[in-house]
């Protein structure tokens, strides 16, 4: 896409949703970190159902350690890969206490060194909890960027690098929220809802869904 088209794309998405944010429910950086770790290969809806029960009981690293792996599993058993996720959440809680005084670190390197935390999770935490203009690329964003021609790439890292180059600074902080929501509710995997898409005239997708 040309620069003017990119600006127009994000301008329209901003008009629809001036203040986008994650659909994961959280109140603190630690709650967000745990929620994002739990959300891998799971839906935000499913994670929220679990954390609504978990966080009133344990929403700090210390409380998670007291709960332990087996105790934690009882709250997150409805989420996919819950055994591995319980192990990671307990392990990262221990590291936060031992190295960071129980606080979530604010650097990518420190976040990515935590068990169960990859680049995407680190980007979400840096952006949503700490206001950094990072762009986390998930399957929704990867699809939208390749379909529309906004930031095509062979893998999520390539798409992220492309987005960092083409997204104007004024849109950088909220870009991944707009794109993930667009991919989740409009530019869906099996059948994109092109007739009600606000950026359809800018989109390069050849197989647009026709109006009913």
Short mmCIF file of N, CA, C and O in Angstrom, two decimals, residues 85-184:
data_model
loop_
_atom_site.label_atom_id
_atom_site.label_comp_id
_atom_site.label_asym_id
_atom_site.label_seq_id
_atom_site.Cartn_x
_atom_site.Cartn_y
_atom_site.Cartn_z
N UNK A 85 0.99 -24.36 30.77
CA UNK A 85 0.78 -22.97 31.15
C UNK A 85 0.86 -22.78 32.66
O UNK A 85 1.39 -21.77 33.15
N UNK A 86 0.34 -23.73 33.42
CA UNK A 86 0.43 -23.65 34.88
C UNK A 86 1.88 -23.68 35.32
O UNK A 86 2.31 -22.89 36.18
N UNK A 87 2.66 -24.55 34.70
CA UNK A 87 4.08 -24.65 35.03
C UNK A 87 4.80 -23.33 34.72
O UNK A 87 5.59 -22.83 35.53
N UNK A 88 4.49 -22.74 33.57
CA UNK A 88 5.14 -21.49 33.18
C UNK A 88 4.75 -20.32 34.08
O UNK A 88 5.59 -19.50 34.45
N UNK A 89 3.46 -20.23 34.40
CA UNK A 89 2.99 -19.11 35.23
C UNK A 89 3.60 -19.17 36.63
O UNK A 89 4.01 -18.14 37.19
N UNK A 90 3.71 -20.36 37.19
CA UNK A 90 4.33 -20.50 38.51
C UNK A 90 5.82 -20.16 38.42
O UNK A 90 6.37 -19.45 39.27
N UNK A 91 6.48 -20.64 37.36
CA UNK A 91 7.91 -20.39 37.20
C UNK A 91 8.20 -18.91 36.98
O UNK A 91 9.14 -18.35 37.57
N UNK A 92 7.40 -18.24 36.16
CA UNK A 92 7.65 -16.81 35.93
C UNK A 92 7.33 -15.99 37.18
O UNK A 92 7.97 -14.97 37.44
N UNK A 93 6.37 -16.45 37.97
CA UNK A 93 6.05 -15.76 39.23
C UNK A 93 7.24 -15.83 40.19
O UNK A 93 7.58 -14.83 40.85
N UNK A 94 7.88 -16.98 40.22
CA UNK A 94 9.05 -17.15 41.09
C UNK A 94 10.19 -16.22 40.65
O UNK A 94 10.85 -15.56 41.48
N UNK A 95 10.40 -16.13 39.34
CA UNK A 95 11.46 -15.26 38.81
C UNK A 95 11.16 -13.79 39.11
O UNK A 95 12.06 -13.02 39.47
N UNK A 96 9.88 -13.39 38.97
CA UNK A 96 9.52 -12.00 39.25
C UNK A 96 9.82 -11.63 40.70
O UNK A 96 10.27 -10.52 40.99
N UNK A 97 9.58 -12.56 41.60
CA UNK A 97 9.85 -12.30 43.02
C UNK A 97 11.36 -12.26 43.28
O UNK A 97 11.87 -11.36 43.96
N UNK A 98 12.08 -13.23 42.71
CA UNK A 98 13.51 -13.35 42.99
C UNK A 98 14.34 -12.24 42.34
O UNK A 98 15.33 -11.78 42.92
N UNK A 99 13.94 -11.80 41.15
CA UNK A 99 14.78 -10.86 40.40
C UNK A 99 14.22 -9.44 40.30
O UNK A 99 14.97 -8.48 40.12
N UNK A 100 12.89 -9.32 40.42
CA UNK A 100 12.29 -8.01 40.13
C UNK A 100 11.38 -7.49 41.24
O UNK A 100 10.56 -6.61 41.01
N UNK A 101 11.54 -8.02 42.43
CA UNK A 101 10.75 -7.55 43.56
C UNK A 101 9.26 -7.74 43.36
O UNK A 101 8.45 -7.00 43.92
N UNK A 102 8.89 -8.73 42.58
CA UNK A 102 7.48 -9.03 42.36
C UNK A 102 6.82 -8.19 41.28
O UNK A 102 5.62 -8.32 41.02
N UNK A 103 7.61 -7.31 40.64
CA UNK A 103 7.07 -6.43 39.60
C UNK A 103 7.35 -6.99 38.21
O UNK A 103 8.33 -7.71 38.00
N UNK A 104 6.50 -6.66 37.25
CA UNK A 104 6.70 -7.07 35.87
C UNK A 104 7.75 -6.15 35.24
O UNK A 104 7.59 -4.92 35.28
N UNK A 105 8.83 -6.69 34.68
CA UNK A 105 9.86 -5.84 34.08
C UNK A 105 9.35 -5.11 32.84
O UNK A 105 8.41 -5.58 32.18
N UNK A 106 9.99 -4.00 32.53
CA UNK A 106 9.50 -3.15 31.44
C UNK A 106 10.42 -3.18 30.22
O UNK A 106 10.37 -2.26 29.39
N UNK A 107 11.24 -4.19 30.10
CA UNK A 107 12.10 -4.31 28.92
C UNK A 107 11.76 -5.61 28.18
O UNK A 107 11.38 -6.61 28.80
N UNK A 108 11.93 -5.58 26.87
CA UNK A 108 11.64 -6.77 26.06
C UNK A 108 12.52 -7.95 26.46
O UNK A 108 12.07 -9.07 26.57
N UNK A 109 13.81 -7.66 26.67
CA UNK A 109 14.75 -8.73 26.99
C UNK A 109 14.35 -9.46 28.26
O UNK A 109 14.36 -10.70 28.32
N UNK A 110 13.99 -8.70 29.29
CA UNK A 110 13.60 -9.32 30.56
C UNK A 110 12.30 -10.09 30.42
O UNK A 110 12.15 -11.19 30.98
N UNK A 111 11.35 -9.55 29.69
CA UNK A 111 10.07 -10.23 29.50
C UNK A 111 10.24 -11.52 28.72
O UNK A 111 9.71 -12.57 29.09
N UNK A 112 11.00 -11.47 27.63
CA UNK A 112 11.17 -12.65 26.81
C UNK A 112 11.97 -13.75 27.50
O UNK A 112 11.94 -14.91 27.08
N UNK A 113 12.69 -13.40 28.56
CA UNK A 113 13.44 -14.39 29.32
C UNK A 113 12.55 -15.16 30.30
O UNK A 113 12.96 -16.18 30.86
N UNK A 114 11.31 -14.70 30.47
CA UNK A 114 10.39 -15.38 31.39
C UNK A 114 9.79 -16.62 30.73
O UNK A 114 9.52 -16.63 29.53
N UNK A 115 9.55 -17.69 31.49
CA UNK A 115 8.96 -18.91 30.95
C UNK A 115 7.59 -18.64 30.31
O UNK A 115 6.75 -17.95 30.90
N UNK A 116 7.38 -19.14 29.11
CA UNK A 116 6.09 -19.01 28.46
C UNK A 116 5.86 -17.67 27.78
O UNK A 116 4.79 -17.42 27.24
N UNK A 117 6.88 -16.80 27.81
CA UNK A 117 6.74 -15.46 27.21
C UNK A 117 7.59 -15.36 25.95
O UNK A 117 8.82 -15.45 26.03
N UNK A 118 6.94 -15.19 24.81
CA UNK A 118 7.64 -14.99 23.55
C UNK A 118 7.56 -13.55 23.12
O UNK A 118 7.11 -12.68 23.89
N UNK A 119 7.95 -13.28 21.90
CA UNK A 119 7.97 -11.91 21.40
C UNK A 119 6.59 -11.29 21.37
O UNK A 119 6.40 -10.13 21.75
N UNK A 120 5.58 -12.06 20.94
CA UNK A 120 4.23 -11.52 20.86
C UNK A 120 3.71 -11.12 22.24
O UNK A 120 3.17 -10.03 22.42
N UNK A 121 3.89 -12.01 23.21
CA UNK A 121 3.44 -11.72 24.58
C UNK A 121 4.16 -10.49 25.13
O UNK A 121 3.53 -9.61 25.74
N UNK A 122 5.46 -10.42 24.91
CA UNK A 122 6.23 -9.26 25.39
C UNK A 122 5.71 -7.98 24.76
O UNK A 122 5.56 -6.95 25.45
N UNK A 123 5.42 -8.03 23.46
CA UNK A 123 4.91 -6.84 22.78
C UNK A 123 3.57 -6.39 23.34
O UNK A 123 3.31 -5.20 23.49
N UNK A 124 2.69 -7.34 23.63
CA UNK A 124 1.38 -7.01 24.19
C UNK A 124 1.54 -6.33 25.55
O UNK A 124 0.91 -5.30 25.83
N UNK A 125 2.38 -6.88 26.40
CA UNK A 125 2.59 -6.32 27.74
C UNK A 125 3.22 -4.93 27.65
O UNK A 125 2.79 -3.99 28.32
N UNK A 126 4.25 -4.79 26.82
CA UNK A 126 4.91 -3.50 26.66
C UNK A 126 3.93 -2.44 26.15
O UNK A 126 3.93 -1.30 26.60
N UNK A 127 3.08 -2.83 25.22
CA UNK A 127 2.13 -1.90 24.62
C UNK A 127 0.98 -1.57 25.56
O UNK A 127 0.71 -0.40 25.85
N UNK A 128 0.31 -2.60 26.04
CA UNK A 128 -0.94 -2.41 26.77
C UNK A 128 -0.73 -2.01 28.23
O UNK A 128 -1.47 -1.20 28.77
N UNK A 129 0.29 -2.57 28.87
CA UNK A 129 0.53 -2.26 30.28
C UNK A 129 1.40 -1.02 30.45
O UNK A 129 1.21 -0.24 31.39
N UNK A 130 2.34 -0.82 29.52
CA UNK A 130 3.33 0.23 29.72
C UNK A 130 3.33 1.32 28.65
O UNK A 130 4.15 2.23 28.67
N UNK A 131 2.40 1.23 27.68
CA UNK A 131 2.24 2.30 26.71
C UNK A 131 3.30 2.40 25.64
O UNK A 131 3.42 3.43 24.97
N UNK A 132 4.08 1.34 25.44
CA UNK A 132 5.10 1.36 24.39
C UNK A 132 4.45 1.15 23.02
O UNK A 132 3.48 0.40 22.90
N UNK A 133 4.96 1.78 21.96
CA UNK A 133 4.36 1.65 20.63
C UNK A 133 4.78 0.37 19.90
O UNK A 133 5.19 0.39 18.74
N UNK A 134 4.70 -0.75 20.60
CA UNK A 134 5.06 -2.03 19.99
C UNK A 134 3.88 -2.61 19.23
O UNK A 134 2.72 -2.25 19.47
N UNK A 135 4.16 -3.51 18.30
CA UNK A 135 3.11 -4.13 17.50
C UNK A 135 3.23 -5.65 17.63
O UNK A 135 4.20 -6.25 17.16
N UNK A 136 2.25 -6.25 18.27
CA UNK A 136 2.24 -7.70 18.44
C UNK A 136 1.48 -8.33 17.28
O UNK A 136 0.33 -7.97 17.03
N UNK A 137 2.11 -9.26 16.58
CA UNK A 137 1.48 -9.88 15.43
C UNK A 137 1.01 -11.28 15.77
O UNK A 137 1.82 -12.15 16.10
N UNK A 138 -0.31 -11.49 15.71
CA UNK A 138 -0.88 -12.82 15.91
C UNK A 138 -1.44 -13.30 14.58
O UNK A 138 -1.21 -12.70 13.53
N UNK A 139 -2.19 -14.41 14.60
CA UNK A 139 -2.71 -14.98 13.35
C UNK A 139 -3.70 -14.03 12.67
O UNK A 139 -3.75 -13.96 11.44
N UNK A 140 -4.50 -13.30 13.46
CA UNK A 140 -5.45 -12.35 12.88
C UNK A 140 -4.72 -11.23 12.14
O UNK A 140 -5.06 -10.89 11.00
N UNK A 141 -3.73 -10.65 12.79
CA UNK A 141 -2.99 -9.55 12.18
C UNK A 141 -2.19 -10.03 10.97
O UNK A 141 -2.12 -9.35 9.95
N UNK A 142 -1.61 -11.21 11.09
CA UNK A 142 -0.86 -11.79 9.96
C UNK A 142 -1.77 -11.93 8.74
O UNK A 142 -1.38 -11.57 7.63
N UNK A 143 -2.99 -12.40 8.97
CA UNK A 143 -3.95 -12.57 7.88
C UNK A 143 -4.35 -11.23 7.27
O UNK A 143 -4.33 -11.05 6.05
N UNK A 144 -4.71 -10.28 8.13
CA UNK A 144 -5.15 -8.97 7.65
C UNK A 144 -4.05 -8.28 6.85
O UNK A 144 -4.30 -7.71 5.78
N UNK A 145 -2.83 -8.32 7.35
CA UNK A 145 -1.73 -7.63 6.69
C UNK A 145 -1.40 -8.22 5.33
O UNK A 145 -1.04 -7.50 4.40
N UNK A 146 -1.52 -9.54 5.23
CA UNK A 146 -1.25 -10.18 3.94
C UNK A 146 -2.41 -10.02 2.97
O UNK A 146 -2.21 -9.78 1.79
N UNK A 147 -3.63 -10.14 3.45
CA UNK A 147 -4.80 -9.99 2.58
C UNK A 147 -4.91 -8.58 2.01
O UNK A 147 -5.12 -8.39 0.82
N UNK A 148 -4.79 -7.62 2.87
CA UNK A 148 -5.00 -6.23 2.44
C UNK A 148 -3.84 -5.66 1.65
O UNK A 148 -4.01 -4.73 0.87
N UNK A 149 -2.65 -6.24 1.87
CA UNK A 149 -1.46 -5.66 1.26
C UNK A 149 -0.82 -4.60 2.12
O UNK A 149 0.14 -3.94 1.71
N UNK A 150 -1.32 -4.44 3.34
CA UNK A 150 -0.78 -3.44 4.26
C UNK A 150 0.68 -3.73 4.60
O UNK A 150 1.54 -2.85 4.54
N UNK A 151 0.95 -4.97 5.00
CA UNK A 151 2.31 -5.35 5.39
C UNK A 151 2.51 -6.84 5.13
O UNK A 151 2.56 -7.64 6.07
N UNK A 152 2.60 -7.25 3.87
CA UNK A 152 2.74 -8.67 3.56
C UNK A 152 4.08 -9.23 4.04
O UNK A 152 5.09 -8.52 4.07
N UNK A 153 4.04 -10.50 4.44
CA UNK A 153 5.26 -11.16 4.91
C UNK A 153 5.04 -12.65 5.03
O UNK A 153 3.91 -13.10 5.19
N UNK A 154 6.13 -13.42 4.95
CA UNK A 154 6.03 -14.88 4.98
C UNK A 154 5.80 -15.43 6.39
O UNK A 154 5.30 -16.54 6.56
N UNK A 155 6.17 -14.66 7.41
CA UNK A 155 5.96 -15.10 8.79
C UNK A 155 5.64 -13.88 9.66
O UNK A 155 5.71 -12.74 9.19
N UNK A 156 5.29 -14.14 10.91
CA UNK A 156 4.86 -13.04 11.79
C UNK A 156 5.97 -12.02 12.04
O UNK A 156 5.70 -10.82 12.18
N UNK A 157 7.21 -12.48 12.09
CA UNK A 157 8.31 -11.55 12.32
C UNK A 157 8.47 -10.61 11.13
O UNK A 157 8.71 -9.40 11.30
N UNK A 158 8.33 -11.15 9.93
CA UNK A 158 8.45 -10.32 8.73
C UNK A 158 7.33 -9.29 8.67
O UNK A 158 7.55 -8.14 8.30
N UNK A 159 6.12 -9.72 9.07
CA UNK A 159 4.99 -8.79 9.08
C UNK A 159 5.21 -7.70 10.12
O UNK A 159 4.95 -6.52 9.86
N UNK A 160 5.70 -8.09 11.29
CA UNK A 160 5.97 -7.09 12.33
C UNK A 160 6.99 -6.06 11.86
O UNK A 160 6.81 -4.85 12.04
N UNK A 161 8.06 -6.53 11.23
CA UNK A 161 9.09 -5.62 10.74
C UNK A 161 8.53 -4.67 9.68
O UNK A 161 8.88 -3.48 9.66
N UNK A 162 7.67 -5.20 8.83
CA UNK A 162 7.06 -4.37 7.79
C UNK A 162 6.14 -3.33 8.40
O UNK A 162 6.13 -2.16 7.99
N UNK A 163 5.34 -3.74 9.39
CA UNK A 163 4.44 -2.80 10.06
C UNK A 163 5.23 -1.68 10.73
O UNK A 163 4.81 -0.52 10.71
N UNK A 164 6.35 -2.02 11.33
CA UNK A 164 7.17 -1.00 11.99
C UNK A 164 7.65 0.07 11.01
O UNK A 164 7.89 1.21 11.39
N UNK A 165 7.79 -0.33 9.76
CA UNK A 165 8.24 0.61 8.73
C UNK A 165 7.10 1.45 8.16
O UNK A 165 7.30 2.62 7.84
N UNK A 166 5.92 0.83 8.00
CA UNK A 166 4.86 1.52 7.25
C UNK A 166 3.82 2.23 8.12
O UNK A 166 3.12 3.13 7.64
N UNK A 167 3.68 1.85 9.39
CA UNK A 167 2.65 2.47 10.24
C UNK A 167 3.15 3.82 10.75
O UNK A 167 4.16 3.91 11.43
N UNK A 168 2.45 4.90 10.42
CA UNK A 168 2.84 6.23 10.90
C UNK A 168 2.84 6.30 12.42
O UNK A 168 2.07 5.60 13.09
N UNK A 169 3.69 7.13 12.96
CA UNK A 169 3.88 7.24 14.41
C UNK A 169 2.58 7.50 15.16
O UNK A 169 2.35 6.96 16.25
N UNK A 170 1.69 8.32 14.58
CA UNK A 170 0.46 8.67 15.29
C UNK A 170 -0.47 7.48 15.50
O UNK A 170 -1.34 7.50 16.37
N UNK A 171 -0.28 6.42 14.71
CA UNK A 171 -1.14 5.24 14.83
C UNK A 171 -0.43 4.06 15.50
O UNK A 171 -1.05 3.02 15.74
N UNK A 172 0.86 4.20 15.77
CA UNK A 172 1.68 3.06 16.18
C UNK A 172 1.19 2.39 17.47
O UNK A 172 1.15 1.17 17.56
N UNK A 173 0.81 3.18 18.45
CA UNK A 173 0.44 2.58 19.74
C UNK A 173 -0.79 1.70 19.64
O UNK A 173 -0.87 0.65 20.28
N UNK A 174 -1.77 2.11 18.85
CA UNK A 174 -3.04 1.37 18.78
C UNK A 174 -3.16 0.46 17.57
O UNK A 174 -4.16 -0.25 17.43
N UNK A 175 -2.14 0.44 16.71
CA UNK A 175 -2.23 -0.29 15.44
C UNK A 175 -2.60 -1.75 15.61
O UNK A 175 -3.48 -2.27 14.91
N UNK A 176 -1.92 -2.46 16.52
CA UNK A 176 -2.18 -3.90 16.58
C UNK A 176 -3.56 -4.19 17.17
O UNK A 176 -4.18 -5.19 16.83
N UNK A 177 -4.07 -3.30 18.02
CA UNK A 177 -5.43 -3.50 18.53
C UNK A 177 -6.46 -3.33 17.41
O UNK A 177 -7.39 -4.13 17.29
N UNK A 178 -6.29 -2.30 16.61
CA UNK A 178 -7.22 -2.12 15.49
C UNK A 178 -7.18 -3.30 14.53
O UNK A 178 -8.22 -3.79 14.09
N UNK A 179 -5.98 -3.77 14.23
CA UNK A 179 -5.84 -4.85 13.26
C UNK A 179 -6.35 -6.19 13.79
O UNK A 179 -6.98 -6.95 13.06
N UNK A 180 -6.10 -6.47 15.07
CA UNK A 180 -6.57 -7.74 15.62
C UNK A 180 -8.10 -7.76 15.70
O UNK A 180 -8.74 -8.77 15.38
N UNK A 181 -8.69 -6.65 16.08
CA UNK A 181 -10.16 -6.59 16.15
C UNK A 181 -10.77 -6.66 14.76
O UNK A 181 -11.81 -7.31 14.56
N UNK A 182 -10.12 -6.04 13.78
CA UNK A 182 -10.61 -6.12 12.41
C UNK A 182 -10.54 -7.56 11.90
O UNK A 182 -11.47 -8.04 11.25
N UNK A 183 -9.46 -8.24 12.24
CA UNK A 183 -9.32 -9.63 11.82
C UNK A 183 -10.27 -10.58 12.54
O UNK A 183 -10.74 -11.56 11.97
N UNK A 184 -10.55 -10.26 13.78
CA UNK A 184 -11.41 -11.12 14.59
C UNK A 184 -12.88 -11.01 14.20
O UNK A 184 -13.60 -12.01 14.19
#
